Amino acid sequence: MGSGAGWLPVALLLLAASVLSPRVAAAAAAAGGEAEHAVQQHSERISGSAGDVLEDNPVGRLKVFIYDLPRKYNKKMVTKDPRCLNHMFAAEIFMHRFLLSSAVRTLNPKEADWFYTPVYTTCDLTNAGLPLPFKSPRVMRSAIQYISNKWPFWNRTDGADHFFVVPHDFAACFHYQEEKAIERGILPLLRRATLVQTFGQENHVCLKEGSIIIPPYAPPQKMQAHLISPDTPRSIFVYFRGLFYDTGNDPEGGYYARGARASLWENFKSNPLFDISTDHPATYYEDMQRAVFCLCPLGWAPWSPRLVEAVVFGCIPVIIADDIVLPFADAIPWEEIGVFVEEKDVPKLDTILTSMPIDDILRKQRLLANPSMKQAMLFPHPAQPRDAFHQILNGLARKLPHPEGTYLQPGDRHLNWTAGPVGDLKPW
């Protein structure tokens, strides 16, 4: 598209009216006449069933038994490589720590509704800090073999009353490149288990029916340390920091992000309304709090921590990832707080955003200012009411009672222990 200069007056009005200050918003309304319903309050409660679900308390609605695995499956990995504690896959670690002291934990497996296997499949890292894809399925298979040999509970259901946290790019397909993830498919031993995963895309082989989609891990304390005054003017119209091309893994271009990020750069690198770059400044978190819209395009996978950061910092997420399934969709009204742009429409992004009615923008900002909305996207330590931990438990509680067919009849077997890629069958 063009330079965007023709849209500049409209964008400036949007910026003026979008400040989360009633005084400034009212002044903008008086001056422009278009924002007559400008901010009357700093936040707005989520209406309807979504708001009720978001504020549910799972305690008393389920009991979880935690398998006591050898340390090599979890804690020893973190000791060996503490980088696991801070990367975007760390939900598997903090979910384990949360459950150990949670009120839903039971030490009596006979009264458990769910069984949890604390295995860290993203903590065996390359020098660059990325999970080794060939190790992850071996770790998972080994852990399942261990619990099936030591306890009777897996074998009576083939895992149908078990849940696993699998925060990989493509979840239990265990690869960061979509083509290879599709080729692998979900680890066969997890066919009956409930998967708690960051990856979500409709009609995709790596999303099993009944999975619980969660946000990626973003460090709560680090974000808290960078909070600025909520009355700070949002003087940046569109903000993004990240890769546009991945020449190392996609040297010919066009495959990474299905070309959407490349299109962002080619169309808007010189547009004054778009503050986009590969640079990652020390003021990254502060900049998001000064922006009206924060771009959340797909990368290798459709999800990224930007979605969490945008919600926490009150920046309207612009979601560019066709068919994405978003975290806790029954509790968070994504259509109301975000903007969805199809990948093919990226070249029209300036028109789409500058054409949004000011009232719509202001309402999205009020909803984003709701503390419950922000809390649901975070894995704080210690845990807090309505946080991501509790949203996961709510999702598990809503699946109870377990459906007919959960428990196997004598002679029944659903799993093939030798199925899957040959490399996965190697011992770990």
Short mmCIF file of C-alpha atoms in Angstrom, two decimals:
data_model
loop_
_atom_site.label_atom_id
_atom_site.label_comp_id
_atom_site.label_asym_id
_atom_site.label_seq_id
_atom_site.Cartn_x
_atom_site.Cartn_y
_atom_site.Cartn_z
CA MET A 1 0.00 0.00 0.00
CA GLY A 2 1.04 3.64 -0.04
CA SER A 3 2.91 5.57 2.61
CA GLY A 4 -0.17 5.94 4.76
CA ALA A 5 0.03 9.73 4.77
CA GLY A 6 -3.59 9.95 3.63
CA TRP A 7 -4.67 8.11 6.75
CA LEU A 8 -2.58 10.18 9.15
CA PRO A 9 -5.30 12.64 10.32
CA VAL A 10 -7.68 9.77 11.05
CA ALA A 11 -5.00 7.86 12.92
CA LEU A 12 -4.09 10.89 15.00
CA LEU A 13 -7.71 11.28 16.06
CA LEU A 14 -7.76 7.62 17.02
CA LEU A 15 -4.61 8.09 19.03
CA ALA A 16 -6.02 11.08 20.85
CA ALA A 17 -9.25 9.31 21.74
CA SER A 18 -7.58 6.04 22.69
CA VAL A 19 -5.70 7.25 25.75
CA LEU A 20 -6.98 5.45 28.84
CA SER A 21 -7.64 8.71 30.63
CA PRO A 22 -11.26 9.89 30.91
CA ARG A 23 -10.10 13.52 30.92
CA VAL A 24 -8.11 13.24 27.70
CA ALA A 25 -10.70 11.04 26.00
CA ALA A 26 -13.42 13.53 26.84
CA ALA A 27 -11.33 16.34 25.40
CA ALA A 28 -10.86 14.35 22.22
CA ALA A 29 -14.59 13.75 22.02
CA ALA A 30 -15.32 17.43 22.44
CA ALA A 31 -12.81 18.35 19.77
CA GLY A 32 -13.62 15.67 17.21
CA GLY A 33 -17.25 14.84 17.92
CA GLU A 34 -16.68 11.20 16.95
CA ALA A 35 -15.93 9.73 20.37
CA GLU A 36 -19.02 10.91 22.23
CA HIS A 37 -19.07 7.66 24.18
CA ALA A 38 -15.42 7.96 25.17
CA VAL A 39 -14.06 6.17 28.19
CA GLN A 40 -16.36 6.46 31.19
CA GLN A 41 -14.38 3.96 33.23
CA HIS A 42 -10.97 2.37 33.07
CA SER A 43 -12.23 -1.16 32.56
CA GLU A 44 -15.34 -3.10 31.59
CA ARG A 45 -16.50 -6.46 32.90
CA ILE A 46 -16.83 -9.21 30.34
CA SER A 47 -20.52 -9.82 29.78
CA GLY A 48 -22.36 -13.12 29.49
CA SER A 49 -21.07 -16.63 30.00
CA ALA A 50 -17.47 -15.76 29.14
CA GLY A 51 -17.20 -13.48 32.16
CA ASP A 52 -18.69 -16.16 34.42
CA VAL A 53 -16.29 -18.81 33.10
CA LEU A 54 -13.30 -16.50 33.51
CA GLU A 55 -14.11 -16.04 37.20
CA ASP A 56 -14.88 -19.70 37.98
CA ASN A 57 -13.09 -21.28 40.93
CA PRO A 58 -12.02 -24.86 40.19
CA VAL A 59 -11.25 -25.80 43.81
CA GLY A 60 -13.67 -28.46 45.01
CA ARG A 61 -14.64 -29.47 41.46
CA LEU A 62 -11.78 -31.90 40.72
CA LYS A 63 -8.91 -33.82 42.28
CA VAL A 64 -5.54 -34.39 40.58
CA PHE A 65 -2.99 -37.10 41.37
CA ILE A 66 0.60 -36.26 40.44
CA TYR A 67 2.88 -39.12 39.48
CA ASP A 68 6.18 -39.07 41.35
CA LEU A 69 8.63 -39.44 38.49
CA PRO A 70 12.42 -39.74 38.73
CA ARG A 71 14.06 -36.32 38.62
CA LYS A 72 15.57 -36.99 35.21
CA TYR A 73 12.15 -36.33 33.66
CA ASN A 74 11.76 -32.87 35.15
CA LYS A 75 13.75 -31.19 37.93
CA LYS A 76 17.15 -32.51 36.86
CA MET A 77 16.59 -30.97 33.40
CA VAL A 78 16.03 -27.53 34.89
CA THR A 79 19.13 -27.88 37.05
CA LYS A 80 21.13 -28.78 33.95
CA ASP A 81 19.77 -25.90 31.85
CA PRO A 82 17.95 -23.11 33.78
CA ARG A 83 17.09 -21.38 30.49
CA CYS A 84 13.98 -23.58 30.56
CA LEU A 85 12.56 -21.36 33.30
CA ASN A 86 12.34 -18.28 31.10
CA HIS A 87 11.50 -19.41 27.60
CA MET A 88 8.02 -19.38 26.08
CA PHE A 89 7.57 -23.14 26.66
CA ALA A 90 8.01 -22.92 30.45
CA ALA A 91 4.31 -23.48 31.25
CA GLU A 92 5.07 -27.19 31.69
CA ILE A 93 7.49 -26.39 34.54
CA PHE A 94 5.32 -23.88 36.36
CA MET A 95 2.18 -26.00 36.01
CA HIS A 96 4.04 -28.79 37.82
CA ARG A 97 5.17 -26.44 40.60
CA PHE A 98 1.67 -25.04 40.96
CA LEU A 99 -0.01 -28.44 41.23
CA LEU A 100 2.40 -29.69 43.89
CA SER A 101 0.92 -27.19 46.37
CA SER A 102 -2.55 -26.78 44.85
CA ALA A 103 -5.74 -27.43 46.79
CA VAL A 104 -6.89 -29.75 43.99
CA ARG A 105 -4.00 -32.16 44.55
CA THR A 106 -4.77 -35.52 46.13
CA LEU A 107 -2.26 -38.02 47.45
CA ASN A 108 -4.83 -40.79 47.11
CA PRO A 109 -4.99 -41.95 43.47
CA LYS A 110 -8.25 -43.81 44.13
CA GLU A 111 -10.10 -40.51 44.58
CA ALA A 112 -8.42 -38.73 41.64
CA ASP A 113 -10.42 -37.42 38.69
CA TRP A 114 -7.27 -36.72 36.69
CA PHE A 115 -3.70 -38.03 36.60
CA TYR A 116 -0.81 -35.70 35.77
CA THR A 117 2.61 -36.78 34.50
CA PRO A 118 5.21 -34.04 35.17
CA VAL A 119 7.51 -34.53 32.21
CA TYR A 120 9.39 -31.57 30.69
CA THR A 121 9.59 -32.20 26.94
CA THR A 122 10.92 -28.74 26.03
CA CYS A 123 13.83 -28.56 28.47
CA ASP A 124 16.50 -30.43 26.50
CA LEU A 125 17.83 -27.44 24.55
CA THR A 126 20.15 -26.63 21.68
CA ASN A 127 22.92 -24.07 22.10
CA ALA A 128 20.46 -21.52 20.69
CA GLY A 129 17.99 -22.36 23.47
CA LEU A 130 15.44 -24.28 21.37
CA PRO A 131 13.98 -27.69 22.28
CA LEU A 132 15.59 -30.65 20.51
CA PRO A 133 12.70 -32.07 18.46
CA PHE A 134 14.06 -35.62 18.28
CA LYS A 135 14.47 -35.82 22.06
CA SER A 136 10.97 -34.67 23.06
CA PRO A 137 8.94 -37.69 21.89
CA ARG A 138 11.49 -40.07 23.39
CA VAL A 139 11.24 -38.34 26.77
CA MET A 140 7.44 -38.51 26.62
CA ARG A 141 7.38 -42.19 25.59
CA SER A 142 9.82 -43.07 28.35
CA ALA A 143 7.70 -41.29 30.99
CA ILE A 144 4.52 -43.05 29.84
CA GLN A 145 6.27 -46.42 29.90
CA TYR A 146 7.45 -45.65 33.43
CA ILE A 147 4.00 -44.80 34.82
CA SER A 148 2.34 -47.71 33.01
CA ASN A 149 4.81 -50.15 34.55
CA LYS A 150 4.76 -48.73 38.09
CA TRP A 151 1.06 -47.84 38.57
CA PRO A 152 -2.17 -49.46 37.33
CA PHE A 153 -4.00 -46.27 36.43
CA TRP A 154 -2.71 -45.67 32.88
CA ASN A 155 -3.46 -49.23 31.82
CA ARG A 156 -7.08 -49.17 32.97
CA THR A 157 -7.91 -46.28 30.58
CA ASP A 158 -4.99 -46.15 28.10
CA GLY A 159 -4.50 -42.61 29.39
CA ALA A 160 -8.06 -41.32 28.90
CA ASP A 161 -8.13 -39.80 32.41
CA HIS A 162 -4.60 -38.38 32.13
CA PHE A 163 -3.51 -34.92 31.01
CA PHE A 164 -0.15 -33.73 29.72
CA VAL A 165 1.22 -30.21 29.23
CA VAL A 166 2.80 -30.07 25.75
CA PRO A 167 3.83 -26.46 24.99
CA HIS A 168 5.83 -27.22 21.83
CA ASP A 169 5.35 -25.15 18.65
CA PHE A 170 3.04 -27.85 17.30
CA ALA A 171 2.26 -29.50 20.63
CA ALA A 172 2.50 -33.30 20.72
CA CYS A 173 3.58 -33.43 17.06
CA PHE A 174 6.94 -32.38 18.53
CA HIS A 175 8.49 -30.33 15.74
CA TYR A 176 8.87 -26.60 15.11
CA GLN A 177 8.32 -26.78 11.34
CA GLU A 178 4.72 -27.36 10.34
CA GLU A 179 5.43 -29.66 7.41
CA LYS A 180 7.48 -32.01 9.58
CA ALA A 181 5.02 -31.74 12.46
CA ILE A 182 2.17 -32.80 10.16
CA GLU A 183 4.25 -35.67 8.84
CA ARG A 184 4.92 -36.86 12.40
CA GLY A 185 1.43 -36.38 13.78
CA ILE A 186 0.55 -36.53 17.46
CA LEU A 187 2.56 -39.08 19.43
CA PRO A 188 0.38 -42.25 19.17
CA LEU A 189 0.58 -43.01 22.91
CA LEU A 190 -1.21 -39.72 23.63
CA ARG A 191 -4.21 -40.54 21.47
CA ARG A 192 -6.62 -40.88 24.40
CA ALA A 193 -5.07 -38.37 26.80
CA THR A 194 -6.13 -34.75 27.23
CA LEU A 195 -3.47 -32.39 25.91
CA VAL A 196 -2.87 -28.96 27.43
CA GLN A 197 -1.08 -27.09 24.67
CA THR A 198 -0.19 -23.69 23.26
CA PHE A 199 -0.77 -24.75 19.65
CA GLY A 200 -4.27 -24.30 18.29
CA GLN A 201 -5.40 -24.31 14.66
CA GLU A 202 -8.71 -25.55 13.32
CA ASN A 203 -8.74 -28.79 11.34
CA HIS A 204 -5.06 -29.48 12.01
CA VAL A 205 -3.55 -32.89 12.71
CA CYS A 206 -1.63 -31.47 15.69
CA LEU A 207 -4.80 -30.32 17.48
CA LYS A 208 -6.71 -33.22 19.00
CA GLU A 209 -10.38 -32.83 19.86
CA GLY A 210 -10.81 -31.97 23.52
CA SER A 211 -7.41 -30.31 23.94
CA ILE A 212 -7.14 -27.28 26.24
CA ILE A 213 -5.44 -24.34 24.53
CA ILE A 214 -3.30 -22.21 26.84
CA PRO A 215 -1.20 -19.06 26.47
CA PRO A 216 2.57 -19.39 26.11
CA TYR A 217 4.69 -18.49 29.09
CA ALA A 218 5.72 -14.87 29.47
CA PRO A 219 7.62 -13.94 32.66
CA PRO A 220 5.13 -12.12 34.95
CA GLN A 221 7.72 -10.50 37.22
CA LYS A 222 9.66 -9.12 34.27
CA MET A 223 6.53 -7.58 32.77
CA GLN A 224 5.47 -6.20 36.14
CA ALA A 225 8.83 -4.44 36.43
CA HIS A 226 8.20 -2.58 33.15
CA LEU A 227 4.70 -1.28 33.86
CA ILE A 228 4.19 2.42 33.21
CA SER A 229 1.31 4.73 34.16
CA PRO A 230 -2.00 3.64 32.58
CA ASP A 231 -2.59 7.30 31.70
CA THR A 232 0.43 7.33 29.39
CA PRO A 233 -0.71 8.44 25.90
CA ARG A 234 -0.70 5.70 23.29
CA SER A 235 1.34 7.61 20.76
CA ILE A 236 2.29 4.61 18.59
CA PHE A 237 -0.41 3.49 16.17
CA VAL A 238 0.88 0.02 15.16
CA TYR A 239 3.77 -1.78 16.87
CA PHE A 240 5.75 -4.93 16.10
CA ARG A 241 9.19 -6.28 16.88
CA GLY A 242 10.38 -9.60 15.48
CA LEU A 243 11.55 -11.48 12.43
CA PHE A 244 10.09 -10.87 9.00
CA TYR A 245 12.22 -13.52 7.31
CA ASP A 246 13.93 -16.63 8.68
CA THR A 247 16.74 -17.08 6.20
CA GLY A 248 18.39 -19.79 8.27
CA ASN A 249 15.44 -22.18 8.15
CA ASP A 250 13.67 -20.75 5.08
CA PRO A 251 16.43 -19.52 2.74
CA GLU A 252 14.16 -19.13 -0.30
CA GLY A 253 11.49 -17.22 1.64
CA GLY A 254 7.71 -17.55 1.53
CA TYR A 255 7.42 -20.57 3.84
CA TYR A 256 8.14 -18.84 7.15
CA ALA A 257 4.89 -17.38 8.52
CA ARG A 258 3.30 -18.42 5.21
CA GLY A 259 4.68 -15.15 3.83
CA ALA A 260 2.57 -12.95 6.14
CA ARG A 261 5.51 -11.37 7.97
CA ALA A 262 7.37 -10.73 4.72
CA SER A 263 4.23 -9.00 3.44
CA LEU A 264 4.11 -6.83 6.58
CA TRP A 265 7.64 -5.64 5.99
CA GLU A 266 7.35 -5.06 2.26
CA ASN A 267 4.10 -3.13 2.55
CA PHE A 268 4.64 -1.08 5.70
CA LYS A 269 8.35 -0.69 6.42
CA SER A 270 8.16 2.96 5.32
CA ASN A 271 4.65 3.71 6.59
CA PRO A 272 4.80 6.33 9.38
CA LEU A 273 1.86 4.73 11.18
CA PHE A 274 3.71 1.44 11.54
CA ASP A 275 6.53 1.14 14.08
CA ILE A 276 7.88 -2.23 12.93
CA SER A 277 11.43 -3.56 13.05
CA THR A 278 13.61 -6.57 13.76
CA ASP A 279 15.29 -4.62 16.57
CA HIS A 280 14.27 -5.60 20.10
CA PRO A 281 14.84 -2.49 22.24
CA ALA A 282 15.22 -2.39 25.99
CA THR A 283 11.97 -0.38 26.00
CA TYR A 284 10.01 -3.14 24.23
CA TYR A 285 7.48 -3.60 27.04
CA GLU A 286 7.09 0.14 27.55
CA ASP A 287 6.59 0.65 23.81
CA MET A 288 3.74 -1.86 23.78
CA GLN A 289 2.06 0.18 26.51
CA ARG A 290 2.35 3.24 24.27
CA ALA A 291 0.79 1.51 21.25
CA VAL A 292 -2.84 1.28 20.16
CA PHE A 293 -2.41 -1.90 18.09
CA CYS A 294 0.16 -4.66 18.55
CA LEU A 295 0.66 -7.07 15.67
CA CYS A 296 0.52 -10.77 16.54
CA PRO A 297 1.34 -12.55 13.28
CA LEU A 298 2.06 -16.23 12.99
CA GLY A 299 5.69 -17.38 12.79
CA TRP A 300 6.55 -21.03 12.36
CA ALA A 301 3.48 -21.72 14.51
CA PRO A 302 0.35 -19.53 14.77
CA TRP A 303 0.96 -18.57 18.42
CA SER A 304 3.59 -16.44 20.15
CA PRO A 305 4.13 -14.64 23.49
CA ARG A 306 3.15 -11.35 21.78
CA LEU A 307 -0.47 -12.28 22.36
CA VAL A 308 0.11 -12.46 26.12
CA GLU A 309 2.16 -9.27 26.12
CA ALA A 310 -0.47 -7.36 24.15
CA VAL A 311 -3.29 -8.34 26.51
CA VAL A 312 -1.26 -7.64 29.66
CA PHE A 313 -0.18 -4.24 28.37
CA GLY A 314 -3.61 -3.22 27.07
CA CYS A 315 -2.51 -3.06 23.44
CA ILE A 316 -5.20 -4.30 21.04
CA PRO A 317 -3.88 -7.55 19.54
CA VAL A 318 -4.04 -7.73 15.76
CA ILE A 319 -4.14 -11.47 15.14
CA ILE A 320 -2.78 -12.54 11.77
CA ALA A 321 -2.99 -16.35 11.75
CA ASP A 322 -5.73 -18.01 9.73
CA ASP A 323 -7.86 -20.56 11.63
CA ILE A 324 -6.02 -20.01 14.91
CA VAL A 325 -7.63 -21.42 18.05
CA LEU A 326 -6.90 -19.03 20.89
CA PRO A 327 -6.26 -19.67 24.61
CA PHE A 328 -9.24 -20.21 26.91
CA ALA A 329 -11.66 -19.23 24.15
CA ASP A 330 -14.66 -20.05 26.35
CA ALA A 331 -13.51 -17.49 28.92
CA ILE A 332 -11.82 -14.75 26.89
CA PRO A 333 -13.93 -12.96 24.25
CA TRP A 334 -11.20 -12.69 21.63
CA GLU A 335 -13.50 -11.28 18.95
CA GLU A 336 -14.34 -8.40 21.28
CA ILE A 337 -10.82 -7.52 22.42
CA GLY A 338 -8.79 -8.23 19.28
CA VAL A 339 -8.73 -7.58 15.55
CA PHE A 340 -8.56 -10.56 13.19
CA VAL A 341 -6.91 -10.05 9.82
CA GLU A 342 -6.65 -12.84 7.27
CA GLU A 343 -3.13 -13.53 6.02
CA LYS A 344 -4.10 -12.62 2.46
CA ASP A 345 -5.33 -9.21 3.68
CA VAL A 346 -2.04 -8.09 5.23
CA PRO A 347 -1.45 -5.55 2.39
CA LYS A 348 -4.72 -3.82 3.43
CA LEU A 349 -3.77 -3.62 7.10
CA ASP A 350 -3.44 0.17 7.16
CA THR A 351 -6.94 0.58 5.71
CA ILE A 352 -8.42 -2.00 8.08
CA LEU A 353 -7.01 -0.40 11.22
CA THR A 354 -7.57 3.25 10.34
CA SER A 355 -11.17 2.49 9.36
CA MET A 356 -12.11 1.09 12.77
CA PRO A 357 -14.74 3.18 14.61
CA ILE A 358 -13.30 4.95 17.62
CA ASP A 359 -16.01 3.55 19.89
CA ASP A 360 -14.93 0.02 18.96
CA ILE A 361 -11.32 0.81 19.82
CA LEU A 362 -12.28 2.37 23.14
CA ARG A 363 -14.41 -0.62 24.13
CA LYS A 364 -11.61 -3.06 23.29
CA GLN A 365 -9.29 -1.03 25.49
CA ARG A 366 -11.77 -1.02 28.39
CA LEU A 367 -12.12 -4.80 28.16
CA LEU A 368 -8.35 -5.21 27.99
CA ALA A 369 -8.05 -3.11 31.14
CA ASN A 370 -10.08 -5.70 33.07
CA PRO A 371 -7.62 -7.28 35.57
CA SER A 372 -9.24 -10.72 35.18
CA MET A 373 -8.47 -10.67 31.47
CA LYS A 374 -4.80 -10.02 32.10
CA GLN A 375 -4.58 -12.53 34.94
CA ALA A 376 -5.93 -15.36 32.78
CA MET A 377 -2.96 -15.00 30.41
CA LEU A 378 -0.28 -15.34 33.08
CA PHE A 379 1.44 -18.12 35.04
CA PRO A 380 2.43 -16.13 38.15
CA HIS A 381 4.43 -17.57 40.99
CA PRO A 382 2.95 -17.73 43.49
CA ALA A 383 -0.34 -18.46 41.75
CA GLN A 384 -3.27 -16.03 41.99
CA PRO A 385 -7.04 -16.45 41.58
CA ARG A 386 -8.29 -16.62 37.97
CA ASP A 387 -4.77 -16.98 36.54
CA ALA A 388 -3.81 -19.37 33.72
CA PHE A 389 -3.27 -22.23 36.18
CA HIS A 390 -6.84 -21.91 37.39
CA GLN A 391 -8.19 -21.57 33.85
CA ILE A 392 -6.54 -24.91 32.99
CA LEU A 393 -8.14 -26.52 36.03
CA ASN A 394 -11.49 -25.02 35.04
CA GLY A 395 -11.09 -26.62 31.62
CA LEU A 396 -10.36 -30.00 33.18
CA ALA A 397 -13.27 -29.67 35.63
CA ARG A 398 -15.68 -28.95 32.78
CA LYS A 399 -14.75 -32.30 31.22
CA LEU A 400 -16.06 -34.19 34.25
CA PRO A 401 -17.57 -36.66 34.69
CA HIS A 402 -15.49 -38.69 32.26
CA PRO A 403 -17.54 -40.02 29.34
CA GLU A 404 -18.65 -43.60 28.91
CA GLY A 405 -15.86 -45.66 27.43
CA THR A 406 -13.11 -44.03 29.49
CA TYR A 407 -12.44 -47.26 31.37
CA LEU A 408 -11.37 -50.23 29.29
CA GLN A 409 -13.15 -53.56 29.30
CA PRO A 410 -11.05 -56.72 29.78
CA GLY A 411 -9.02 -57.35 26.65
CA ASP A 412 -9.56 -53.83 25.26
CA ARG A 413 -6.52 -51.96 23.99
CA HIS A 414 -6.52 -48.74 21.98
CA LEU A 415 -2.82 -47.95 21.81
CA ASN A 416 -0.06 -49.37 19.65
CA TRP A 417 3.19 -49.03 21.57
CA THR A 418 5.32 -49.55 18.46
CA ALA A 419 3.52 -47.00 16.26
CA GLY A 420 5.18 -43.77 15.14
CA PRO A 421 8.49 -42.77 13.56
CA VAL A 422 11.30 -45.27 14.10
CA GLY A 423 13.48 -42.60 15.75
CA ASP A 424 10.89 -42.15 18.51
CA LEU A 425 11.25 -45.78 19.56
CA LYS A 426 14.88 -45.36 20.51
CA PRO A 427 15.45 -45.41 24.27
CA TRP A 428 15.89 -42.13 26.09
#
